[in-house]
């Protein structure tokens, strides 16, 4: 049973990492397209969104 919990945790962790990576790439795309003025704006928005999320 303990092994199952570890596997579930690893799966969720992997999904979260992938989601964060996709958000960062989307932010970089917005910067390249000129949709945001500053990279820090994107970072601040991501930080606010994920600051209080449980890990």
Coordinates of N, CA and C in Angstrom, one line a residue:
X1 N 0.8 -1.2 0.0 CA 0.0 0.0 0.0 C 0.9 1.3 0.0
X2 N 2.0 1.2 0.7 CA 2.9 2.4 0.8 C 3.5 2.7 -0.6
X3 N 3.8 1.6 -1.3 CA 4.3 1.8 -2.7 C 3.3 2.5 -3.6
X4 N 2.1 2.2 -3.4 CA 1.0 2.8 -4.3 C 0.9 4.3 -4.0
X5 N 1.1 4.7 -2.8 CA 1.0 6.1 -2.4 C 2.2 6.8 -3.0
X6 N 3.4 6.2 -3.0 CA 4.6 6.8 -3.6 C 4.4 7.0 -5.1
X7 N 3.8 6.0 -5.7 CA 3.6 6.0 -7.2 C 2.6 7.1 -7.5
X8 N 1.6 7.2 -6.7 CA 0.6 8.3 -7.0 C 1.2 9.7 -6.8
X9 N 2.0 9.8 -5.7 CA 2.7 11.1 -5.5 C 3.6 11.4 -6.6
X10 N 4.4 10.5 -7.1 CA 5.3 10.7 -8.2 C 4.5 11.1 -9.5
X11 N 3.4 10.5 -9.7 CA 2.6 10.8 -10.9 C 2.0 12.2 -10.8
X12 N 1.5 12.6 -9.6 CA 1.0 14.0 -9.4 C 2.1 15.0 -9.6
X13 N 3.2 14.7 -9.0 CA 4.4 15.6 -9.0 C 4.8 15.8 -10.5
X14 N 4.9 14.8 -11.2 CA 5.3 14.8 -12.6 C 4.3 15.7 -13.4
X15 N 3.0 15.5 -13.1 CA 2.0 16.3 -13.8 C 2.1 17.8 -13.5
X16 N 2.3 18.1 -12.2 CA 2.5 19.5 -11.8 C 3.7 20.1 -12.5
X17 N 4.8 19.4 -12.5 CA 6.0 19.9 -13.2 C 5.7 20.2 -14.7
X18 N 5.0 19.3 -15.3 CA 4.7 19.5 -16.7 C 3.8 20.7 -16.9
X19 N 2.8 20.9 -16.0 CA 1.9 22.1 -16.1 C 2.7 23.4 -15.9
X20 N 3.6 23.4 -14.9 CA 4.4 24.6 -14.7 C 5.3 24.9 -15.9
X21 N 5.9 23.9 -16.5 CA 6.7 24.1 -17.7 C 5.9 24.6 -18.8
X22 N 4.7 24.1 -19.0 CA 3.8 24.6 -20.1 C 3.5 26.1 -19.8
X23 N 3.2 26.4 -18.6 CA 2.9 27.8 -18.3 C 4.1 28.8 -18.5
X24 N 5.2 28.3 -18.2 CA 6.4 29.1 -18.4 C 6.7 29.3 -19.9
X25 N 6.5 28.2 -20.6 CA 6.7 28.3 -22.1 C 5.6 29.3 -22.7
X26 N 4.4 29.2 -22.2 CA 3.3 30.1 -22.7 C 3.7 31.5 -22.4
X27 N 4.2 31.8 -21.2 CA 4.7 33.1 -20.8 C 5.7 33.6 -21.7
X28 N 6.7 32.8 -22.0 CA 7.8 33.2 -22.9 C 7.2 33.5 -24.3
X29 N 6.3 32.7 -24.8 CA 5.7 33.0 -26.1 C 5.0 34.3 -26.1
X30 N 4.3 34.7 -25.0 CA 3.6 36.0 -24.9 C 4.6 37.1 -25.0
X31 N 5.8 36.9 -24.4 CA 6.8 37.9 -24.4 C 7.3 38.1 -25.8
X32 N 7.6 37.0 -26.5 CA 8.0 37.1 -27.9 C 7.0 37.7 -28.8
X33 N 5.7 37.5 -28.6 CA 4.7 38.1 -29.4 C 4.4 39.6 -29.0
X34 N 5.0 40.0 -27.9 CA 4.8 41.4 -27.5 C 3.5 41.6 -26.7
X35 N 3.0 40.5 -26.2 CA 1.7 40.6 -25.5 C 1.9 41.0 -24.0
X36 N 3.1 41.0 -23.5 CA 3.4 41.4 -22.2 C 4.7 42.3 -22.3
X37 N 4.7 43.3 -21.4 CA 5.8 44.3 -21.5 C 7.1 43.8 -20.9
X38 N 6.9 42.9 -19.9 CA 8.1 42.5 -19.1 C 8.1 41.1 -18.7
X39 N 9.2 40.4 -18.7 CA 9.2 39.0 -18.2 C 8.8 38.9 -16.8
X40 N 9.2 39.9 -16.0 CA 8.8 39.8 -14.5 C 7.3 39.9 -14.3
X41 N 6.6 40.5 -15.2 CA 5.1 40.5 -15.1 C 4.6 39.0 -15.2
X42 N 5.1 38.3 -16.1 CA 4.7 36.9 -16.3 C 5.1 36.1 -15.0
X43 N 6.4 36.3 -14.5 CA 6.8 35.6 -13.3 C 6.0 35.9 -12.1
X44 N 5.6 37.2 -12.0 CA 4.8 37.6 -10.8 C 3.4 36.9 -10.9
X45 N 2.9 36.9 -12.1 CA 1.6 36.2 -12.2 C 1.6 34.8 -11.9
X46 N 2.7 34.1 -12.3 CA 2.8 32.7 -12.0 C 3.0 32.4 -10.5
X47 N 3.8 33.3 -9.9 CA 4.1 33.2 -8.5 C 2.8 33.4 -7.7
X48 N 2.0 34.4 -8.0 CA 0.8 34.6 -7.3 C -0.1 33.4 -7.4
X49 N -0.2 32.8 -8.6 CA -1.1 31.7 -8.9 C -0.7 30.5 -8.0
X50 N 0.6 30.2 -7.9 CA 1.1 29.0 -7.3 C 1.7 29.1 -5.9
X51 N 1.7 30.3 -5.4 CA 2.3 30.5 -4.0 C 1.7 29.7 -3.0
X52 N 0.4 29.7 -2.9 CA -0.4 29.0 -1.8 C -0.9 27.6 -2.2
X53 N -0.5 27.1 -3.4 CA -0.9 25.7 -3.7 C -0.2 24.7 -2.9
X54 N -0.9 23.6 -2.6 CA -0.2 22.6 -1.8 C 0.7 21.8 -2.7
X55 N 1.8 21.3 -2.1 CA 2.7 20.5 -2.9 C 2.6 19.1 -2.6

